[in-house]
Amino acid sequence: MKSPKGFRGKYFSLAAILALSATITLANETKSYVDTKKSAEAQEEFSESEELTPPSEELDVVVISKKIKVKEVDAPFASEIYTKKQIKKSRAKDIYEFLNTQSSVVTIPSYGNIFTQSIDMRGYGIGDGYQNVVVSVNGRRLNNIDMTSQLLSSIPLESIEQIEIIKGSGSVEYGDGANAGAINIITKGYEGAAVKAYTGSNGLQFASIGLGIKKEKFSISGYIDDYSHNGYKTIANEGTKDDSWSRNKEIKGTFTPIENLTLNLGKSFSKMQIKYPNALTLAQYNQDPYFTPIPKVEWWGTEQDYKIQSYYSNMLNYGLNYQLNQNILFDFQGYDENKDSTYESVGGSFPSKDISHYDNKAYNTKINFKNKDFKIVLGLDSFEGNRDSYGNLVTKNNLGYYATLKYNINNQNSFSIGSRYEKIKYEHNDGINILKDDIKLNAFDIGYNYTIDKFSSFFISINKSFQSPDIDRFFTYNFATSHYEFNGFIEPVKVKTLNTGYNYIGYPNKFKIATFYSDIEDEIYYTGSVNTNFDKTRKYGLEIYDKYNILYNLFITLNYSYVNTNIKENSINPAVEGNNIPGVSKHNIKFALGYNPTHRINLLLSHVYKSKAYSMSDIDGSFGKMEAYNSTDFSATYKYKKYEFFAKVNNLFDKKNALFADDGTTLGVYPVNYERNFMIGMSAKF
């Protein structure tokens, strides 16, 4: 086994000290804990620490990503809810790492890009899965109009209050792209001051500060964070490494001029840059994942050593929330985002720089009606997306109307129903020709929840969803005419999903199990030469979540998902009928063991396993299944009053992992998480 890069003995020493402290304290844990809590001197220290048993609000979580608020146990759909405390205990360095190690969602750096990673949920694949799940932050969609994944790196993990994963539902509320479901991220402003900093292997550096004031009539808060990494490996012969950096900042506030009316305004900025390595061959990867990639021959015949992507985003959000009376609420939110993405090809005879400018505007309006037995939401969503690249202006505009109702028949039975109509308009202007088209799509959701008691329930739902083609798939370049034209091989995706499940939201055990079956028409994929559709595909699976508190300070969690995918009909290439969707692991296991020897010390051991899968875009399975993904993490936290000191080891057993991709003729390998890494840091609140 190779020696760990960036290793420093002090990291292991800290872990050893914490482990020894845990062992010494274990023998008298319960008595010492109770006696300490009773003492007046220790009471002050204890109040500054987290309780070792979960507070009642963690057992009564409210799902707010759906437009109708509903308790977790009463939800007529499958869900995963992660609170701020759970996110903090994971010691994940960013939201991608948290989702990949703690939830059923699969994330992996896209061709080496750690900032806009590939996302998969319920078997849509690491190649196209991100377009089949809607990701939102406080209601703002992060999905793009082209084949660019959602930019989650602009969201500091420290600002997140709750992450909600809605599976097999959300198409009525979120519309276009919610085939697998929705991931909603809820952030809250800072109150007081919060700082965090850490350092680690390969020149990892991070620092952030958040400040905020909250009064009866107004609040204002903001943050700044700074991340940099020297890179994992040499990616070009002159010694260039795959280094990266990012800077995020935000300021936002609320104002309540009169009772029941709240105005909000916010501004955020993000800048980041990363160097992309070329792919390795499978033989090179098996020999050494640190192998320096050879120059890549592009389609115009020149060799490129590597690429640099720079990203800049400037986002304004504004809105109001007005409570007309105890039964009626009106809410309006607007978003205006400008961003630039630059790809620079380095090396070869013809280095190039491609710049794309995006201008996105969105408006979300809804009215909530409620009484004792029912809740109704009427809403309108508008999204106007523009991309200017190579002198070509391309737009995709979505306008959706929806209505949804939840009715409590009695104390045990509740029923929900909703419907959505959405119109999507396209326009492509290359300065000579203007292409226009529109698509009309609809969705519905019907759900039923039977509450067995205050802790447990059974649910069943039927959902219809859709995904319209993005602008990169809908338009194609004709080399014969040197102009863009409509892609005659592409259709929107239509999905029908049946969900069933059982929830037990209690203590010491929290248990969820769900099954699903999806019939898909015209699932979009790339053949290696053209974007087109599978005529019919299907997916079914099983999802299990269990958190069991063995003792008040010792818990275990299991997040397991089984997904089976199948290409049922494909008129373009019938030979692939019966094959699996590439880039989908049948078995995904996330396991964690947490232990608090005292209220000051928190230890967490976690493991991620993804079974073998066909490489991305390998529809015919010509390269066979690639290796499984394995990674084990360990973290330790020590708390003293307002301060926390933590250390973490990623990929403890030094396993090598990679993203495998089929480009139509060859197999490319992009190593990810292929070495042991260390991190040590501190945080504080004032």
XYZ file of C-alpha atoms in Angstrom:
686
model
C 0.000 0.000 0.000
C 1.391 3.396 -0.913
C 2.178 5.896 1.819
C -0.587 8.454 2.295
C 0.043 11.761 0.611
C -0.002 14.817 2.842
C 0.260 12.633 5.965
C 1.225 14.272 9.247
C 1.683 12.269 12.416
C -0.283 14.746 14.489
C -3.529 13.713 12.756
C -3.223 10.115 13.862
C -2.071 11.288 17.294
C -5.229 13.321 17.786
C -7.421 10.397 16.748
C -5.532 8.112 19.145
C -5.951 10.543 22.045
C -9.682 10.817 21.407
C -10.082 7.049 21.120
C -8.189 6.536 24.412
C -10.347 9.139 26.108
C -13.453 7.345 24.841
C -12.281 3.992 26.248
C -11.481 5.397 29.694
C -14.845 7.128 29.938
C -16.990 4.230 28.727
C -16.953 2.217 31.966
C -18.854 4.796 33.974
C -20.673 6.610 31.172
C -24.286 6.752 32.371
C -23.699 7.556 36.046
C -21.082 10.177 35.284
C -23.331 11.791 32.698
C -26.335 12.085 35.036
C -24.313 13.284 38.036
C -22.512 15.865 35.942
C -25.746 17.196 34.540
C -27.145 17.681 38.040
C -24.233 19.785 39.263
C -24.673 23.528 38.897
C -21.155 24.082 37.606
C -21.448 21.426 34.900
C -24.947 22.534 33.949
C -23.548 25.633 32.245
C -21.107 23.558 30.212
C -23.771 20.997 29.345
C -26.163 23.631 28.066
C -23.502 24.734 25.610
C -23.251 21.216 24.200
C -25.537 19.081 22.103
C -27.838 16.681 23.899
C -26.826 13.068 23.393
C -30.431 11.987 22.916
C -32.339 13.533 19.996
C -34.594 16.509 20.767
C -38.295 16.137 20.115
C -38.136 18.212 16.935
C -35.980 15.536 15.289
C -38.802 13.074 15.867
C -41.412 15.432 14.442
C -39.668 16.807 11.353
C -41.764 18.823 8.921
C -41.141 18.422 5.194
C -41.246 21.883 3.654
C -39.846 21.182 0.202
C -43.310 20.131 -0.891
C -45.460 23.223 -1.221
C -47.819 21.801 1.398
C -46.047 21.351 4.700
C -46.431 17.866 6.130
C -44.897 15.951 9.015
C -42.440 13.240 8.050
C -44.624 10.458 9.454
C -47.709 11.809 7.632
C -46.077 12.145 4.210
C -47.750 10.249 1.322
C -44.375 9.852 -0.404
C -40.876 8.486 0.275
C -38.479 10.947 1.860
C -35.165 11.419 3.645
C -34.766 14.340 6.034
C -31.400 15.513 7.388
C -31.282 18.191 10.072
C -28.514 20.674 10.802
C -27.300 18.496 13.690
C -26.990 15.422 11.461
C -25.196 17.397 8.753
C -22.779 18.830 11.297
C -21.969 15.439 12.850
C -21.033 13.996 9.450
C -18.028 16.351 9.208
C -18.457 16.372 5.445
C -16.397 19.104 3.834
C -19.123 20.009 1.307
C -22.681 19.122 0.314
C -21.596 16.631 -2.366
C -19.650 14.631 0.202
C -22.603 14.668 2.588
C -25.067 13.424 -0.035
C -22.701 10.724 -1.268
C -21.781 9.373 2.181
C -24.960 9.865 4.224
C -27.965 9.737 1.855
C -29.271 7.426 -0.876
C -28.210 9.966 -3.511
C -25.136 9.113 -5.608
C -22.683 11.911 -6.441
C -19.341 11.677 -8.235
C -17.029 14.322 -9.757
C -17.998 14.740 -13.414
C -14.898 13.975 -15.516
C -12.832 15.226 -12.571
C -14.973 18.311 -11.839
C -15.495 18.450 -8.064
C -17.600 21.639 -8.247
C -20.449 20.481 -10.534
C -20.685 16.784 -9.809
C -22.900 14.164 -11.434
C -26.007 13.276 -9.405
C -28.048 10.074 -9.615
C -31.155 8.993 -7.761
C -33.349 5.945 -8.434
C -31.344 4.598 -11.352
C -31.267 7.343 -13.985
C -27.483 7.001 -14.166
C -24.459 9.151 -13.382
C -24.459 10.370 -16.989
C -27.964 11.886 -17.126
C -29.315 11.472 -13.587
C -28.804 15.148 -12.699
C -31.427 16.107 -15.303
C -33.972 13.761 -13.718
C -33.921 15.307 -10.252
C -34.827 18.900 -9.376
C -32.433 20.538 -6.913
C -33.574 23.722 -5.208
C -32.240 26.101 -2.558
C -35.009 27.797 -0.585
C -37.299 27.190 -3.563
C -34.857 28.392 -6.266
C -34.160 25.761 -8.958
C -30.502 25.024 -9.648
C -31.195 22.958 -12.787
C -29.695 24.444 -15.954
C -31.052 24.769 -19.496
C -28.111 22.846 -21.005
C -26.075 19.731 -20.173
C -24.438 21.305 -17.118
C -25.067 19.795 -13.709
C -26.383 21.801 -10.765
C -23.770 24.003 -9.060
C -24.034 22.878 -5.426
C -20.522 24.062 -4.543
C -21.861 27.607 -4.200
C -23.794 26.548 -1.051
C -21.675 26.450 2.139
C -22.522 23.401 4.233
C -22.428 25.558 7.371
C -25.412 27.620 6.146
C -27.698 24.619 5.582
C -30.509 24.129 8.076
C -32.085 21.048 6.512
C -31.794 18.800 3.451
C -34.930 17.069 2.199
C -34.887 14.338 -0.416
C -38.290 13.641 -1.949
C -38.257 10.401 -3.943
C -40.737 9.482 -6.686
C -42.719 12.675 -6.152
C -42.437 16.459 -6.588
C -43.437 16.668 -10.256
C -46.566 18.716 -9.474
C -44.705 21.288 -7.376
C -41.427 21.380 -9.325
C -42.365 20.271 -12.818
C -39.713 19.762 -15.490
C -37.101 17.159 -14.526
C -38.558 15.753 -11.286
C -38.655 12.153 -12.556
C -36.586 10.692 -9.718
C -37.816 13.342 -7.281
C -36.448 16.510 -5.720
C -33.650 17.562 -3.393
C -34.485 20.687 -1.438
C -31.857 22.567 0.541
C -33.055 24.988 3.207
C -30.682 27.633 4.523
C -31.145 30.153 7.309
C -29.402 33.393 8.113
C -26.728 33.603 10.779
C -27.401 35.033 14.233
C -24.298 36.257 16.011
C -20.960 35.118 14.595
C -19.778 31.735 13.329
C -16.308 30.833 12.079
C -14.864 27.637 10.637
C -11.442 26.711 9.289
C -9.654 23.520 8.345
C -6.526 22.318 6.604
C -5.578 18.962 5.169
C -3.757 16.785 2.676
C -2.518 18.081 -0.680
C -2.672 21.710 0.392
C -6.364 21.700 1.352
C -7.322 25.024 2.952
C -10.747 26.363 3.953
C -11.987 29.291 6.033
C -15.425 30.855 6.466
C -17.100 33.476 8.608
C -20.803 34.182 9.029
C -22.328 37.183 10.794
C -25.936 38.065 11.514
C -28.365 40.158 13.524
C -31.958 39.148 14.179
C -34.500 41.568 15.633
C -38.281 41.609 15.878
C -38.802 43.654 12.701
C -35.723 42.822 10.657
C -32.769 40.518 10.202
C -29.556 40.751 8.223
C -26.796 38.209 7.768
C -23.977 37.253 5.470
C -21.031 34.947 4.981
C -17.731 34.677 3.150
C -15.871 31.436 2.494
C -12.596 30.585 0.789
C -11.520 27.126 -0.437
C -8.325 26.016 -2.178
C -6.669 22.705 -3.013
C -3.243 22.107 -4.572
C -4.445 19.043 -6.497
C -4.082 15.288 -6.226
C -1.861 14.445 -9.182
C 0.229 15.747 -12.076
C -1.982 16.100 -15.158
C 0.532 17.395 -17.721
C 4.187 16.732 -18.502
C 5.284 20.230 -17.462
C 4.167 19.414 -13.887
C 0.726 21.065 -13.762
C -1.559 19.585 -11.091
C -5.371 19.397 -10.916
C -5.610 22.266 -8.443
C -8.839 24.123 -7.663
C -10.201 27.064 -5.702
C -13.549 28.688 -4.940
C -14.865 31.841 -3.252
C -18.478 32.319 -2.110
C -20.161 35.231 -0.382
C -23.712 36.291 0.378
C -25.666 38.974 2.164
C -29.401 38.794 2.778
C -32.046 40.285 5.012
C -35.716 40.376 5.919
C -37.943 43.291 6.944
C -41.414 43.193 8.503
C -42.904 46.702 7.986
C -46.370 45.658 9.177
C -47.782 42.658 10.933
C -48.027 39.517 8.749
C -45.957 41.010 5.891
C -42.299 40.030 5.448
C -40.043 41.287 2.677
C -36.784 39.526 1.782
C -33.780 40.536 -0.309
C -30.475 38.793 -0.920
C -27.367 38.885 -3.090
C -24.776 36.124 -3.555
C -21.571 35.716 -5.545
C -19.548 32.632 -6.451
C -16.226 32.261 -8.278
C -14.336 29.019 -8.829
C -11.739 27.424 -11.044
C -10.524 23.880 -11.602
C -8.048 22.161 -13.924
C -9.406 19.073 -15.723
C -7.195 16.061 -16.396
C -7.583 13.943 -19.520
C -8.803 10.382 -19.062
C -6.567 7.392 -18.384
C -6.902 4.080 -20.157
C -8.089 1.175 -18.025
C -4.606 -0.355 -18.163
C -2.999 2.894 -16.970
C -5.520 3.214 -14.141
C -4.982 -0.378 -13.012
C -1.230 0.197 -13.069
C -1.282 3.508 -11.183
C -4.148 6.037 -10.795
C -1.450 8.750 -10.459
C -0.373 8.099 -14.061
C 0.027 11.394 -15.958
C -2.614 11.479 -18.741
C -1.334 11.707 -22.294
C -2.454 14.649 -24.501
C -5.915 14.147 -25.942
C -6.559 14.432 -29.668
C -9.646 16.599 -30.211
C -11.979 16.224 -33.184
C -10.230 19.053 -35.077
C -6.933 17.120 -34.934
C -4.903 19.028 -32.364
C -3.669 17.626 -29.051
C -4.794 19.133 -25.731
C -2.918 18.573 -22.450
C -5.791 19.473 -20.107
C -8.641 21.949 -19.657
C -9.382 24.746 -17.220
C -12.905 25.683 -16.233
C -13.679 28.998 -14.587
C -17.111 29.721 -13.184
C -18.665 32.986 -12.012
C -22.194 33.435 -10.671
C -24.007 36.565 -9.506
C -27.494 35.972 -8.079
C -30.169 38.345 -6.754
C -33.260 37.078 -4.940
C -36.216 39.058 -3.650
C -39.726 38.383 -2.473
C -42.519 38.800 0.017
C -44.670 36.656 2.248
C -48.074 37.929 3.378
C -50.421 36.174 5.812
C -53.847 37.502 4.826
C -55.485 35.708 7.742
C -54.945 32.518 9.722
C -56.099 30.439 6.745
C -54.630 32.193 3.675
C -50.970 32.841 2.849
C -49.570 34.554 -0.254
C -45.938 34.104 -1.256
C -43.897 35.534 -4.136
C -40.207 34.973 -4.840
C -38.077 36.247 -7.705
C -34.569 35.287 -8.802
C -32.176 36.911 -11.251
C -28.900 35.133 -12.000
C -26.022 35.991 -14.307
C -23.181 33.526 -14.700
C -20.224 32.852 -16.950
C -18.579 29.524 -17.691
C -15.203 29.451 -19.430
C -13.506 26.321 -20.800
C -9.879 26.776 -21.804
C -8.034 24.031 -23.699
C -4.331 24.059 -22.843
C -1.583 22.709 -25.106
C -1.498 21.649 -28.731
C -1.216 23.798 -31.839
C -4.548 25.599 -31.343
C -5.306 26.388 -27.676
C -8.873 27.613 -27.340
C -11.110 29.428 -24.869
C -14.898 28.907 -24.962
C -17.028 31.384 -23.010
C -20.729 30.906 -22.309
C -22.819 33.602 -20.658
C -26.063 32.681 -18.899
C -28.900 35.011 -17.913
C -31.663 33.303 -15.907
C -34.793 34.797 -14.384
C -37.364 32.923 -12.310
C -40.608 33.829 -10.529
C -42.522 31.598 -8.114
C -45.959 32.563 -6.827
C -48.288 30.531 -4.646
C -51.384 30.909 -2.478
C -51.935 28.541 0.452
C -55.405 27.838 1.840
C -55.883 25.719 4.941
C -58.368 24.784 7.624
C -58.628 21.937 10.107
C -59.126 19.164 7.542
C -57.525 20.276 4.283
C -54.706 22.288 2.722
C -54.702 23.644 -0.836
C -51.913 25.302 -2.824
C -52.369 27.124 -6.134
C -49.131 28.109 -7.814
C -47.444 29.553 -10.869
C -43.746 29.091 -11.760
C -41.908 30.926 -14.512
C -38.323 30.341 -15.641
C -36.548 32.211 -18.456
C -33.121 30.829 -19.331
C -30.699 32.297 -21.896
C -27.256 31.154 -23.015
C -24.997 33.182 -25.307
C -22.131 31.065 -26.688
C -20.097 31.362 -29.912
C -22.449 34.184 -30.958
C -25.461 31.855 -30.700
C -28.267 32.957 -28.401
C -30.350 30.033 -27.167
C -33.344 30.328 -24.828
C -35.548 27.901 -22.978
C -38.548 29.274 -21.094
C -40.809 27.258 -18.774
C -44.215 28.379 -17.536
C -46.052 26.042 -15.165
C -49.408 26.137 -13.348
C -50.251 23.706 -10.567
C -52.806 22.908 -7.904
C -52.421 20.422 -5.071
C -54.622 19.395 -2.144
C -54.110 17.395 1.039
C -57.261 16.248 2.848
C -57.393 14.669 6.297
C -60.327 12.266 6.147
C -59.937 11.500 9.864
C -57.142 11.077 12.415
C -55.738 8.055 10.582
C -56.459 8.588 6.908
C -55.201 11.392 4.669
C -55.367 11.831 0.925
C -53.444 14.088 -1.479
C -53.927 14.930 -5.140
C -52.264 17.419 -7.470
C -51.912 18.343 -11.125
C -49.557 20.500 -13.203
C -49.568 21.936 -16.713
C -46.321 23.283 -18.150
C -45.376 24.917 -21.442
C -41.754 24.997 -22.620
C -40.621 27.372 -25.375
C -37.338 27.076 -27.289
C -35.514 29.569 -29.498
C -32.131 29.346 -31.232
C -30.662 32.408 -32.976
C -27.283 32.023 -34.693
C -27.424 35.457 -36.330
C -28.719 34.058 -39.607
C -31.481 31.595 -38.801
C -34.000 31.659 -35.959
C -35.520 28.353 -34.822
C -38.589 28.301 -32.549
C -40.673 25.535 -31.033
C -42.740 24.748 -27.951
C -43.782 21.666 -25.967
C -46.772 21.197 -23.636
C -46.486 18.638 -20.824
C -48.429 17.703 -17.691
C -47.936 15.900 -14.406
C -50.095 14.556 -11.582
C -49.638 12.981 -8.170
C -52.121 10.977 -6.078
C -51.148 9.814 -2.594
C -52.657 8.124 0.450
C -51.268 7.885 4.002
C -52.615 5.607 6.738
C -51.345 6.608 10.184
C -51.135 3.529 12.385
C -50.177 5.532 15.474
C -48.264 8.735 16.274
C -44.974 7.082 15.265
C -45.793 4.891 12.250
C -47.630 5.025 8.954
C -48.098 3.360 5.583
C -48.279 5.240 2.270
C -48.925 4.604 -1.415
C -48.748 7.059 -4.314
C -48.916 7.243 -8.097
C -46.904 9.941 -9.830
C -46.626 11.132 -13.414
C -43.622 13.280 -14.307
C -41.746 14.611 -17.339
C -38.431 15.977 -18.547
C -38.098 18.256 -21.565
C -34.892 18.097 -23.652
C -32.224 20.644 -22.750
C -30.973 23.057 -25.419
C -27.871 20.953 -26.174
C -30.052 17.965 -27.060
C -32.925 19.827 -28.719
C -30.706 21.604 -31.252
C -27.937 19.981 -33.302
C -25.266 21.389 -35.604
C -25.414 20.376 -39.280
C -21.881 20.383 -40.703
C -23.208 20.209 -44.260
C -25.105 23.509 -43.927
C -22.964 25.039 -41.141
C -26.150 25.877 -39.221
C -28.085 24.579 -36.219
C -31.332 22.710 -36.700
C -33.888 20.843 -34.608
C -32.891 17.388 -33.422
C -35.453 15.116 -35.049
C -34.321 12.179 -32.889
C -35.319 13.642 -29.526
C -38.582 13.596 -27.544
C -39.485 14.669 -23.993
C -39.403 12.000 -21.288
C -42.662 10.789 -19.673
C -42.605 8.711 -16.472
C -45.228 6.960 -14.338
C -44.102 5.786 -10.896
C -45.828 3.699 -8.236
C -44.474 4.205 -4.683
C -45.320 2.260 -1.526
C -43.725 2.409 1.893
C -43.793 2.227 5.671
C -42.385 4.780 8.152
C -41.599 4.491 11.833
C -40.401 7.817 13.212
C -39.533 7.102 16.819
C -36.787 6.692 19.371
C -34.576 4.707 19.830
C -35.352 3.488 16.294
C -36.163 5.429 13.122
C -37.018 3.089 10.260
C -38.218 3.623 6.681
C -38.790 1.205 3.835
C -40.076 2.043 0.352
C -40.504 0.294 -2.977
C -41.014 1.851 -6.397
C -41.743 0.876 -9.985
C -41.285 3.333 -12.877
C -42.392 2.966 -16.508
C -40.514 5.432 -18.735
C -41.215 6.517 -22.289
C -38.462 8.173 -24.350
C -35.715 8.236 -21.710
C -33.003 10.498 -23.155
C -29.479 9.197 -23.774
C -26.403 9.827 -25.944
C -25.327 7.188 -28.485
C -21.789 8.511 -29.016
C -22.877 10.473 -32.106
C -26.396 11.789 -31.443
C -28.789 12.542 -28.578
C -31.886 10.378 -28.839
C -34.389 8.322 -26.795
C -34.941 4.806 -25.605
C -38.497 3.943 -26.620
C -39.347 2.285 -23.299
C -37.383 1.598 -20.120
C -38.346 0.562 -16.627
C -36.850 0.853 -13.150
C -37.838 -0.734 -9.871
C -36.211 -0.868 -6.497
C -36.165 -1.092 -2.729
C -34.988 1.597 -0.293
C -34.291 1.078 3.410
C -33.249 3.617 6.015
C -32.687 2.713 9.652
C -31.162 4.616 12.546
C -31.001 2.688 15.785
C -29.777 4.134 19.082
C -28.161 1.168 20.814
C -27.474 3.368 23.846
C -28.263 7.005 24.414
C -24.739 7.790 23.173
C -24.199 4.983 20.637
C -26.064 4.727 17.326
C -25.917 2.952 14.003
C -27.422 3.993 10.657
C -28.004 2.094 7.437
C -29.069 3.572 4.118
C -29.524 0.860 1.485
C -30.999 1.067 -1.995
C -31.484 -1.609 -4.625
C -32.209 -0.459 -8.186
C -32.872 -2.617 -11.236
C -33.024 -0.933 -14.640
C -33.907 -2.358 -18.042
C -34.119 -1.157 -21.645
C -37.456 -2.638 -22.776
C -37.717 -1.259 -26.316
C -35.219 0.583 -28.526
C -36.067 0.835 -32.223
C -32.806 2.585 -33.134
C -30.664 -0.240 -31.736
C -32.775 -3.322 -30.854
C -29.614 -5.215 -29.901
C -29.459 -3.359 -26.554
C -32.997 -4.350 -25.498
C -32.842 -6.144 -22.157
C -29.624 -4.367 -21.128
C -29.225 -2.288 -17.980
C -28.998 1.505 -17.983
C -25.247 2.293 -17.821
C -23.737 4.053 -14.843
C -26.198 2.557 -12.328
C -25.076 0.382 -9.403
C -27.721 -2.114 -8.339
C -26.640 -1.983 -4.699
C -25.788 1.193 -2.768
C -24.959 0.918 0.913
C -24.179 3.804 3.300
C -23.344 2.647 6.824
C -22.376 4.693 9.896
C -21.516 4.048 13.535
C -21.558 7.002 15.924
C -20.390 7.142 19.515
C -20.357 9.923 22.136
C -18.203 8.717 25.078
C -18.957 12.077 26.730
C -21.020 15.061 25.721
C -17.767 16.696 24.588
C -16.572 13.960 22.233
C -18.222 12.683 19.061
C -16.782 9.818 16.983
C -18.206 8.724 13.636
C -17.167 5.839 11.388
C -18.904 5.547 7.994
C -18.588 3.437 4.857
C -19.882 3.801 1.287
C -20.263 0.856 -1.087
C -21.560 0.978 -4.665
C -21.676 -2.286 -6.559
C -20.189 -2.827 -10.018
C -21.868 -0.959 -12.881
C -21.440 -0.488 -16.612
C -19.425 2.576 -17.514
C -21.245 5.789 -18.346
C -22.762 5.677 -21.892
C -21.794 1.993 -22.376
C -25.295 1.053 -23.558
C -24.314 -2.223 -25.211
C -22.166 -3.297 -22.240
C -19.149 -3.861 -24.498
C -16.623 -3.056 -21.754
C -18.320 -5.131 -19.068
C -19.027 -3.979 -15.523
C -16.461 -1.733 -13.873
C -15.095 -2.121 -10.357
C -17.187 -1.380 -7.270
C -16.788 1.822 -5.247
C -15.569 1.552 -1.633
C -14.595 4.259 0.834
C -14.435 4.400 4.640
C -14.287 7.656 6.628
C -13.580 8.355 10.290
C -14.075 11.637 12.139
C -13.594 12.817 15.714
C -14.890 16.022 17.304
C -14.066 17.592 20.666
C -16.269 20.384 22.026
C -15.363 22.928 24.648
C -17.942 25.605 25.377
C -18.395 27.548 22.115
C -15.525 25.825 20.304
C -15.281 22.601 18.330
C -12.087 20.905 17.209
C -12.340 18.122 14.648
C -10.249 15.733 12.601
C -11.268 13.482 9.744
C -9.743 10.752 7.611
C -11.331 10.182 4.193
C -10.854 6.845 2.443
C -9.282 5.346 5.554
C -8.195 2.092 3.873
C -6.714 3.822 0.821
C -9.072 2.284 -1.778
C -8.874 3.517 -5.369
C -12.095 4.594 -7.098
C -12.934 6.114 -10.455
C -15.553 7.361 -12.901
C -15.655 5.170 -16.020
C -16.955 6.598 -19.302
C -17.497 5.208 -22.812
C -16.931 7.844 -25.511
C -18.319 5.619 -28.270
C -15.071 3.855 -29.187
C -12.820 3.746 -26.114
C -13.092 3.554 -22.346
C -11.879 6.557 -20.378
C -11.088 6.389 -16.658
C -11.157 9.432 -14.342
C -9.742 8.526 -10.897
C -11.738 9.979 -7.963
C -11.281 9.487 -4.216
C -8.304 7.211 -4.873
C -6.118 8.014 -1.863
C -6.305 8.481 1.888
C -6.805 12.136 2.876
C -6.656 13.950 6.191
C -8.342 17.060 7.504
C -8.132 18.906 10.833
C -9.937 22.078 11.850
C -12.050 24.065 14.264
C -15.305 26.001 14.410
C -16.854 28.397 16.895
C -20.049 30.347 17.516
C -20.372 33.634 19.387
